[in-house]
Short mmCIF file of N, CA and C in Angstrom, two decimals:
data_model
loop_
_atom_site.label_atom_id
_atom_site.label_comp_id
_atom_site.label_asym_id
_atom_site.label_seq_id
_atom_site.Cartn_x
_atom_site.Cartn_y
_atom_site.Cartn_z
N MET A 109 73.97 -13.63 39.95
CA MET A 109 73.95 -12.84 40.82
C MET A 109 72.00 -12.35 41.38
N LYS A 110 71.56 -12.40 41.28
CA LYS A 110 69.65 -11.76 41.62
C LYS A 110 69.63 -10.48 42.70
N ILE A 111 69.36 -9.57 42.17
CA ILE A 111 69.22 -7.85 42.22
C ILE A 111 66.96 -7.62 43.48
N ASP A 112 66.87 -7.97 44.45
CA ASP A 112 65.84 -8.11 44.56
C ASP A 112 65.92 -7.10 46.07
N ALA A 113 64.01 -6.69 46.17
CA ALA A 113 64.31 -5.53 47.57
C ALA A 113 64.63 -6.19 48.82
N PRO A 114 65.77 -5.40 49.46
CA PRO A 114 66.15 -5.83 50.98
C PRO A 114 65.08 -6.52 51.67
N ARG A 115 65.54 -7.36 51.88
CA ARG A 115 64.81 -7.21 53.72
C ARG A 115 66.14 -7.19 54.95
N ARG A 116 65.29 -6.93 55.44
CA ARG A 116 65.72 -6.13 57.00
C ARG A 116 67.41 -6.78 57.41
N GLU A 117 67.37 -8.53 57.69
CA GLU A 117 68.12 -9.32 58.07
C GLU A 117 68.77 -9.41 56.81
N ASP A 118 68.80 -8.80 55.36
CA ASP A 118 69.52 -8.53 54.66
C ASP A 118 71.35 -7.60 54.35
N ILE A 119 70.40 -6.28 55.33
CA ILE A 119 70.88 -4.82 55.20
C ILE A 119 71.53 -5.24 56.41
N LEU A 120 71.47 -5.86 57.53
CA LEU A 120 72.30 -5.98 59.16
C LEU A 120 73.26 -6.82 59.27
N SER A 121 73.71 -8.10 57.15
CA SER A 121 73.76 -8.52 57.19
C SER A 121 74.93 -8.20 56.25
N VAL A 122 74.45 -7.67 55.51
CA VAL A 122 75.58 -6.87 54.62
C VAL A 122 76.68 -5.40 55.16
N ALA A 123 75.71 -5.01 56.11
CA ALA A 123 76.28 -3.52 56.74
C ALA A 123 77.44 -4.43 58.01
N ARG A 124 76.57 -5.71 58.60
CA ARG A 124 78.20 -5.97 59.44
C ARG A 124 79.44 -6.25 59.13
N ALA A 125 78.82 -6.59 58.26
CA ALA A 125 80.24 -7.67 57.03
C ALA A 125 81.04 -6.69 55.94
N MET A 126 80.75 -5.27 56.10
CA MET A 126 80.12 -4.33 55.02
C MET A 126 81.86 -4.13 54.37
N ARG A 127 83.08 -3.38 53.85
CA ARG A 127 84.34 -3.81 53.94
C ARG A 127 84.48 -2.50 54.35
N ALA A 128 86.39 -2.64 54.80
CA ALA A 128 86.70 -1.74 56.09
C ALA A 128 86.39 -0.48 55.50
N ARG A 129 87.16 0.05 54.24
CA ARG A 129 86.69 1.08 54.12
C ARG A 129 85.34 1.65 54.04
N ASP A 130 83.99 0.84 53.58
CA ASP A 130 82.84 1.60 53.17
C ASP A 130 82.98 1.75 54.45
N TYR A 131 82.99 0.97 55.63
CA TYR A 131 83.00 1.80 57.54
C TYR A 131 83.43 2.68 57.50
N ASP A 132 85.02 2.70 56.90
CA ASP A 132 84.81 4.07 57.03
C ASP A 132 84.28 4.88 57.12
N GLU A 133 83.85 4.54 55.38
CA GLU A 133 83.17 6.36 54.73
C GLU A 133 81.80 6.01 56.06
N PHE A 134 80.91 5.29 55.55
CA PHE A 134 79.69 5.15 56.59
C PHE A 134 79.22 5.78 58.00
N ILE A 135 80.98 5.15 58.25
CA ILE A 135 80.13 5.55 60.06
C ILE A 135 81.61 7.19 60.10
N ALA A 136 81.68 7.46 59.16
CA ALA A 136 82.44 9.11 58.92
C ALA A 136 80.96 9.38 59.24
N LEU A 137 79.94 9.28 58.72
CA LEU A 137 79.16 10.26 58.04
C LEU A 137 77.74 10.26 58.57
N SER A 138 77.44 9.50 60.18
CA SER A 138 76.84 8.64 61.24
C SER A 138 76.99 8.51 62.36
N PHE A 139 75.55 9.17 62.99
CA PHE A 139 76.02 9.52 64.49
C PHE A 139 75.96 8.07 64.89
N ALA A 140 75.73 6.85 63.85
CA ALA A 140 76.23 5.18 65.11
C ALA A 140 77.49 5.41 65.28
N GLY A 141 78.17 5.21 66.61
CA GLY A 141 79.17 5.08 67.91
C GLY A 141 80.68 3.19 66.94
N ASP A 142 79.64 2.73 66.46
CA ASP A 142 79.65 1.27 66.69
C ASP A 142 79.96 0.58 64.79
N ARG A 143 79.78 -0.67 64.88
CA ARG A 143 79.98 -1.53 63.16
C ARG A 143 77.69 -1.58 63.41
N GLU A 144 77.39 -2.25 65.49
CA GLU A 144 76.08 -3.10 65.13
C GLU A 144 75.70 -1.40 65.30
N ALA A 145 75.66 -0.41 65.12
CA ALA A 145 75.03 0.46 65.39
C ALA A 145 74.94 1.30 63.82
N LEU A 146 75.61 0.87 63.58
CA LEU A 146 75.59 2.04 62.29
C LEU A 146 74.86 0.35 61.48
N ALA A 147 74.86 -0.59 61.58
CA ALA A 147 74.13 -1.70 61.28
C ALA A 147 72.81 -0.94 61.11
N GLU A 148 72.14 -1.65 62.54
CA GLU A 148 70.63 -0.69 62.48
C GLU A 148 70.51 0.34 62.45
N SER A 149 71.28 0.90 62.77
CA SER A 149 70.28 2.28 61.78
C SER A 149 70.95 2.68 59.51
N LEU A 150 71.59 1.54 59.05
CA LEU A 150 70.68 1.93 57.80
C LEU A 150 70.25 0.27 57.43
N ALA A 151 69.59 -0.17 58.47
CA ALA A 151 68.88 -1.39 58.36
C ALA A 151 67.89 -0.75 58.10
N GLN A 152 67.75 0.77 59.54
CA GLN A 152 65.95 1.39 59.45
C GLN A 152 65.73 2.27 58.34
N ARG A 153 67.11 2.71 58.13
CA ARG A 153 66.48 3.04 57.02
C ARG A 153 66.69 3.43 56.20
N TYR A 154 67.07 2.12 55.57
CA TYR A 154 66.60 1.10 54.52
C TYR A 154 65.68 0.42 53.98
N SER A 155 65.34 -1.01 54.85
CA SER A 155 64.57 -1.69 54.97
C SER A 155 63.30 -1.23 54.68
N GLY A 156 62.30 -1.80 53.71
CA GLY A 156 60.96 -1.95 52.98
C GLY A 156 60.75 -0.22 51.76
N GLN A 157 62.28 0.27 51.29
CA GLN A 157 62.04 1.99 51.15
C GLN A 157 62.31 0.92 49.27
N SER A 158 61.45 1.59 48.19
CA SER A 158 60.70 0.79 47.25
C SER A 158 62.59 1.26 46.35
N ASP A 159 62.99 2.31 46.88
CA ASP A 159 64.52 2.36 46.53
C ASP A 159 65.95 2.05 46.13
N THR A 160 65.31 0.83 47.63
CA THR A 160 66.49 -0.23 48.07
C THR A 160 67.00 -1.14 47.27
N PHE A 161 67.53 -1.57 46.82
CA PHE A 161 67.73 -2.86 46.17
C PHE A 161 69.50 -3.51 46.38
N CYS A 162 69.43 -4.86 46.75
CA CYS A 162 70.11 -6.29 47.12
C CYS A 162 70.76 -6.41 46.35
N ALA A 163 72.29 -7.37 46.80
CA ALA A 163 72.94 -7.85 45.77
C ALA A 163 73.26 -8.95 45.42
N TYR A 164 72.62 -9.82 45.76
CA TYR A 164 72.77 -11.41 46.15
C TYR A 164 73.62 -12.46 45.54
N ALA A 165 75.08 -13.15 45.84
CA ALA A 165 76.01 -13.80 45.45
C ALA A 165 74.70 -15.12 44.78
N GLY A 166 75.30 -16.22 43.62
CA GLY A 166 74.67 -17.43 42.69
C GLY A 166 74.67 -18.46 44.30
N ASP A 167 75.19 -17.57 46.09
CA ASP A 167 75.07 -19.29 46.58
C ASP A 167 73.58 -18.09 47.55
N GLY A 168 73.13 -17.41 47.43
CA GLY A 168 72.14 -16.28 48.01
C GLY A 168 72.06 -15.50 49.06
N GLU A 169 73.05 -15.31 48.76
CA GLU A 169 73.88 -14.44 50.38
C GLU A 169 73.83 -13.32 49.90
N ALA A 170 72.92 -12.28 50.63
CA ALA A 170 73.39 -10.99 50.36
C ALA A 170 75.29 -10.41 50.45
N VAL A 171 75.54 -9.82 49.42
CA VAL A 171 76.43 -8.66 49.45
C VAL A 171 76.15 -7.79 49.42
N ALA A 172 75.89 -6.71 48.13
CA ALA A 172 75.92 -5.66 47.95
C ALA A 172 74.58 -4.91 48.37
N VAL A 173 74.95 -3.21 49.00
CA VAL A 173 72.96 -2.67 49.01
C VAL A 173 72.97 -0.99 48.13
N GLY A 174 72.31 -0.61 47.41
CA GLY A 174 72.28 0.12 47.31
C GLY A 174 70.98 0.39 47.11
N ALA A 175 71.07 2.16 47.26
CA ALA A 175 69.79 3.13 47.00
C ALA A 175 70.05 4.10 45.45
N MET A 176 69.09 4.70 45.17
CA MET A 176 68.25 5.90 44.58
C MET A 176 68.34 6.95 45.83
N VAL A 177 68.61 7.57 46.11
CA VAL A 177 67.65 7.96 47.06
C VAL A 177 67.06 9.70 47.15
N GLN A 178 65.94 10.21 46.37
CA GLN A 178 66.15 10.95 45.85
C GLN A 178 66.21 12.49 46.97
N ALA A 179 66.89 13.20 46.40
CA ALA A 179 67.67 14.37 46.98
C ALA A 179 66.98 15.64 47.02
N ARG A 180 66.41 15.96 46.00
CA ARG A 180 65.40 17.06 45.31
C ARG A 180 65.19 16.66 44.40
N PRO A 181 63.82 16.86 42.85
CA PRO A 181 63.24 16.98 42.12
C PRO A 181 64.16 16.66 41.12
N GLY A 182 64.18 15.69 40.24
CA GLY A 182 65.67 15.39 39.14
C GLY A 182 66.26 14.74 39.43
N VAL A 183 66.96 14.49 41.01
CA VAL A 183 67.89 14.45 41.85
C VAL A 183 68.01 13.10 42.53
N VAL A 184 68.93 12.31 42.47
CA VAL A 184 69.46 10.85 42.72
C VAL A 184 70.18 11.07 43.41
N THR A 185 70.07 10.31 45.00
CA THR A 185 71.51 9.87 45.06
C THR A 185 71.40 8.48 45.50
N LEU A 186 72.91 8.25 45.14
CA LEU A 186 73.34 7.39 45.02
C LEU A 186 74.27 7.10 46.36
N MET A 187 73.50 5.73 46.43
CA MET A 187 73.63 5.14 47.95
C MET A 187 74.07 3.04 47.95
N PHE A 188 75.88 2.96 48.34
CA PHE A 188 76.11 1.42 47.99
C PHE A 188 76.83 1.68 49.35
N PHE A 189 77.46 -0.17 49.86
CA PHE A 189 78.14 -0.71 50.67
C PHE A 189 77.52 -1.73 49.98
N ALA A 190 79.33 -2.89 50.71
CA ALA A 190 79.11 -4.09 50.30
C ALA A 190 80.40 -5.08 50.84
N THR A 191 79.72 -6.28 50.87
CA THR A 191 80.96 -6.96 51.75
C THR A 191 81.78 -6.88 50.80
N ASP A 192 82.61 -7.86 51.78
CA ASP A 192 84.52 -8.41 50.91
C ASP A 192 83.88 -9.84 48.76
N ARG A 193 82.99 -10.21 49.36
CA ARG A 193 82.41 -10.71 48.26
C ARG A 193 82.57 -9.68 46.80
N MET A 194 82.40 -8.69 46.76
CA MET A 194 81.38 -7.75 45.69
C MET A 194 82.31 -8.26 44.59
N GLY A 195 83.76 -8.62 44.57
CA GLY A 195 84.55 -8.49 43.38
C GLY A 195 83.70 -9.61 43.17
N GLU A 196 83.00 -11.24 43.01
CA GLU A 196 81.94 -12.07 42.89
C GLU A 196 81.48 -11.19 41.54
N ILE A 197 80.75 -10.40 42.72
CA ILE A 197 78.74 -10.06 41.48
C ILE A 197 79.89 -8.56 40.36
N GLY A 198 80.19 -8.96 40.94
CA GLY A 198 80.77 -6.33 40.49
C GLY A 198 80.98 -6.59 38.81
N LEU A 199 81.11 -7.45 38.14
CA LEU A 199 80.47 -7.41 36.69
C LEU A 199 79.55 -6.97 36.26
N ALA A 200 78.60 -8.27 36.89
CA ALA A 200 77.78 -8.33 36.12
C ALA A 200 76.92 -7.07 37.62
N LEU A 201 77.20 -6.55 38.91
CA LEU A 201 76.26 -5.41 39.02
C LEU A 201 76.46 -4.29 39.18
N THR A 202 77.16 -4.05 37.95
CA THR A 202 77.41 -2.26 37.28
C THR A 202 76.40 -3.31 36.21
N LYS A 203 76.68 -4.44 34.72
CA LYS A 203 76.27 -3.54 34.06
C LYS A 203 74.12 -3.40 34.48
N PHE A 204 74.59 -4.36 35.56
CA PHE A 204 72.58 -3.99 36.67
C PHE A 204 72.63 -2.22 36.11
N ILE A 205 73.61 -2.51 36.77
CA ILE A 205 72.96 -1.03 37.18
C ILE A 205 73.73 0.46 35.43
N THR A 206 74.12 0.26 35.46
CA THR A 206 74.42 0.30 34.23
C THR A 206 73.05 0.94 33.24
N GLN A 207 73.09 -0.68 32.49
CA GLN A 207 72.46 -0.99 31.91
C GLN A 207 70.42 -0.87 32.04
N ARG A 208 70.27 -1.48 33.59
CA ARG A 208 68.47 -0.88 33.83
C ARG A 208 68.84 -0.26 35.10
N LEU A 209 68.90 0.20 36.50
CA LEU A 209 69.08 0.70 37.46
C LEU A 209 68.73 1.85 36.84
N PHE A 210 70.18 2.57 36.18
CA PHE A 210 69.69 4.53 35.94
C PHE A 210 68.79 4.38 34.39
N PRO A 211 69.15 4.04 34.47
CA PRO A 211 68.25 4.18 32.44
C PRO A 211 66.32 4.41 33.00
N ALA A 212 65.47 3.30 34.49
CA ALA A 212 64.78 3.21 34.05
C ALA A 212 64.90 4.39 35.35
N TYR A 213 66.29 5.41 36.25
CA TYR A 213 64.92 6.87 36.66
C TYR A 213 66.04 7.76 35.88
N THR A 214 66.36 8.30 34.44
CA THR A 214 66.39 8.68 34.17
C THR A 214 65.09 8.32 32.72
N ALA A 215 64.54 7.72 33.22
CA ALA A 215 63.24 7.63 32.23
C ALA A 215 62.49 8.20 32.81
N ARG A 216 62.01 8.19 34.20
CA ARG A 216 61.59 8.97 34.69
C ARG A 216 62.14 10.94 34.96
N GLY A 217 62.47 10.29 34.29
CA GLY A 217 62.83 12.65 35.13
C GLY A 217 64.13 13.08 35.53
N VAL A 218 64.60 11.82 36.27
CA VAL A 218 65.65 12.24 36.63
C VAL A 218 66.89 13.53 35.71
N HIS A 219 67.71 13.46 36.50
CA HIS A 219 68.49 14.22 35.30
C HIS A 219 69.13 14.37 36.43
N ARG A 220 70.33 14.27 37.32
CA ARG A 220 71.58 14.51 38.05
C ARG A 220 71.21 13.25 38.43
N ILE A 221 72.37 12.33 39.08
CA ILE A 221 72.53 11.40 40.18
C ILE A 221 74.04 11.36 40.56
N GLU A 222 73.90 11.72 41.48
CA GLU A 222 75.39 12.28 42.10
C GLU A 222 75.24 10.93 43.86
N CYS A 223 76.39 11.37 44.45
CA CYS A 223 77.12 10.19 45.26
C CYS A 223 78.49 11.04 46.08
N VAL A 224 78.67 10.69 46.97
CA VAL A 224 80.04 11.81 47.82
C VAL A 224 80.95 10.45 47.91
N SER A 225 81.66 10.63 48.67
CA SER A 225 82.74 8.99 49.58
C SER A 225 84.13 9.60 49.57
N LEU A 226 84.63 9.00 50.13
CA LEU A 226 85.59 9.05 51.24
C LEU A 226 87.11 9.28 50.11
N ASP A 227 87.64 10.87 50.68
CA ASP A 227 88.84 11.00 49.56
C ASP A 227 89.78 9.90 49.70
N GLY A 228 90.19 9.28 48.56
CA GLY A 228 91.25 8.08 48.88
C GLY A 228 90.69 7.04 49.02
N TYR A 229 90.17 6.22 48.23
CA TYR A 229 89.09 5.19 48.26
C TYR A 229 88.83 4.94 46.85
N GLU A 230 90.14 5.01 46.43
CA GLU A 230 90.31 4.95 44.76
C GLU A 230 89.83 3.53 44.21
N GLU A 231 89.72 2.56 44.90
CA GLU A 231 89.14 1.80 43.57
C GLU A 231 87.48 1.56 43.94
N VAL A 232 86.97 2.00 44.82
CA VAL A 232 85.06 2.80 44.26
C VAL A 232 85.25 3.93 43.49
N HIS A 233 86.28 4.64 43.47
CA HIS A 233 86.65 6.24 43.05
C HIS A 233 86.41 5.44 41.48
N ARG A 234 87.47 4.46 41.18
CA ARG A 234 87.20 3.95 39.53
C ARG A 234 86.14 3.09 39.85
N TRP A 235 84.67 2.78 40.70
CA TRP A 235 84.03 2.19 39.77
C TRP A 235 83.01 2.75 40.10
N ILE A 236 83.37 4.38 40.77
CA ILE A 236 81.95 5.05 40.52
C ILE A 236 81.62 5.44 38.58
N GLU A 237 82.97 5.88 38.42
CA GLU A 237 83.63 6.14 37.44
C GLU A 237 82.56 5.79 35.88
N VAL A 238 83.12 4.01 36.37
CA VAL A 238 82.57 3.13 35.46
C VAL A 238 81.42 3.41 35.74
N LEU A 239 80.64 3.79 36.40
CA LEU A 239 79.33 3.66 36.34
C LEU A 239 78.59 4.68 35.74
N GLY A 240 79.38 5.27 34.92
CA GLY A 240 79.24 6.85 33.87
C GLY A 240 79.55 8.33 35.20
N LEU A 241 79.18 8.38 36.67
CA LEU A 241 79.43 9.55 37.52
C LEU A 241 80.72 10.08 37.21
N ARG A 242 80.99 10.87 36.60
CA ARG A 242 82.24 11.89 37.26
C ARG A 242 82.29 12.45 38.57
N ARG A 243 84.38 12.84 38.91
CA ARG A 243 84.21 14.21 39.38
C ARG A 243 84.13 14.96 39.76
N GLU A 244 82.59 15.40 40.22
CA GLU A 244 82.39 16.62 40.58
C GLU A 244 83.01 18.16 41.19
N ALA A 245 83.93 17.42 42.83
CA ALA A 245 83.93 18.66 43.22
C ALA A 245 85.40 17.62 44.03
N GLY A 246 85.90 18.68 44.63
CA GLY A 246 86.40 18.03 46.31
C GLY A 246 87.88 17.39 46.35
N PRO A 247 88.85 17.15 47.44
CA PRO A 247 88.49 16.76 48.36
C PRO A 247 87.72 17.77 48.80
N PHE A 248 86.44 18.03 49.71
CA PHE A 248 86.00 18.54 50.77
C PHE A 248 86.50 17.94 51.94
N ARG A 249 86.86 19.00 52.63
CA ARG A 249 87.64 18.81 53.87
C ARG A 249 86.86 18.93 55.10
N GLY A 250 86.72 18.21 56.32
CA GLY A 250 85.88 18.18 57.17
C GLY A 250 84.65 18.40 57.31
N PHE A 251 84.46 17.44 55.64
CA PHE A 251 83.42 16.29 55.80
C PHE A 251 82.23 16.23 56.89
N GLY A 252 83.83 14.61 57.30
CA GLY A 252 82.67 13.03 58.34
C GLY A 252 83.42 13.84 59.60
N ARG A 253 82.66 13.42 59.89
CA ARG A 253 82.84 13.52 61.95
C ARG A 253 83.64 14.05 62.52
N GLY A 254 84.72 12.74 61.71
CA GLY A 254 85.60 13.43 62.53
C GLY A 254 86.77 14.49 61.24
N GLY A 255 86.49 15.14 61.01
CA GLY A 255 87.24 15.91 59.69
C GLY A 255 87.59 14.91 59.18
N GLU A 256 87.13 13.91 57.58
CA GLU A 256 87.28 13.20 57.12
C GLU A 256 87.06 14.16 55.54
N ALA A 257 87.90 14.54 55.62
CA ALA A 257 87.64 14.91 53.35
C ALA A 257 86.73 13.46 52.85
N PHE A 258 85.68 14.29 52.11
CA PHE A 258 85.40 13.35 51.33
C PHE A 258 84.97 13.87 49.09
N VAL A 259 84.87 13.95 48.43
CA VAL A 259 84.78 14.15 47.00
C VAL A 259 83.30 13.52 46.11
N GLN A 260 82.50 14.44 45.85
CA GLN A 260 81.57 14.60 44.81
C GLN A 260 81.77 13.77 43.98
N PHE A 261 80.74 13.22 43.39
CA PHE A 261 80.88 12.66 42.22
C PHE A 261 79.08 12.70 41.68
N ALA A 262 79.28 12.86 40.19
CA ALA A 262 77.58 12.93 39.46
C ALA A 262 77.32 12.66 37.95
N TRP A 263 76.35 12.34 37.83
CA TRP A 263 76.40 12.43 36.70
C TRP A 263 75.52 13.52 36.07
N VAL A 264 74.95 14.52 34.65
CA VAL A 264 74.73 15.95 34.65
C VAL A 264 73.49 15.24 33.23
N ALA A 265 72.74 14.86 33.14
CA ALA A 265 72.09 14.44 31.74
C ALA A 265 72.72 15.46 30.57
N ASP A 266 72.78 16.47 30.52
CA ASP A 266 73.08 16.50 29.60
C ASP A 266 74.60 17.11 29.20
N GLU A 267 75.65 16.42 30.34
CA GLU A 267 77.24 15.55 29.69
C GLU A 267 76.99 14.53 28.87
N SER A 268 75.71 13.32 29.41
CA SER A 268 76.66 12.19 28.51
C SER A 268 75.39 11.12 28.98
N PRO A 269 75.27 10.37 28.23
CA PRO A 269 74.15 8.94 28.30
C PRO A 269 75.06 8.42 29.57
N VAL A 270 74.20 8.39 29.86
CA VAL A 270 73.85 7.38 31.72
C VAL A 270 74.58 6.19 31.20
N GLY A 271 75.28 5.89 31.47
CA GLY A 271 76.01 4.26 31.79
C GLY A 271 77.45 4.99 30.34
N ALA A 272 77.14 5.71 30.24
CA ALA A 272 78.46 5.89 29.46
C ALA A 272 80.04 5.57 29.19
N GLY A 273 80.57 4.75 31.16
CA GLY A 273 81.27 5.00 31.28
C GLY A 273 81.76 3.43 31.32
N ALA A 274 80.74 2.26 31.48
CA ALA A 274 80.80 1.25 31.04
C ALA A 274 80.97 -0.15 29.94
#
């Protein structure tokens, strides 16, 4: 697995092929009308951003896109989507996030890492918890544009070392 800054075409590629539940989650929080419009929206938002990374499989194919978006002073929001090849890089990506990415942010003064996820997306919820975030609130009913419910996860500095779940 390789981690690098994503090129626009890599974000488009991952977004166009993202896992079905990732699509359900992102489209529920987007003004986009379909997968292609969502892919364009994500590429426009995250291309060239220093807070965004792409994970590549051994053959060089872009498999996942993530970002640590500054939400408020000392607070970042984790954003992430992947293709069905996520299983091929999952362990290495988890180690990168817990051992390098999160600690780099906390060393810069981040005291809270948060994210929301579609209620019922248990596979991803387990992974979020492995990353060290804990279910904090929800389900928030009517959170998505079609009334979808979401849950919130967070890691807070005074609770445990970042990545403690890994």
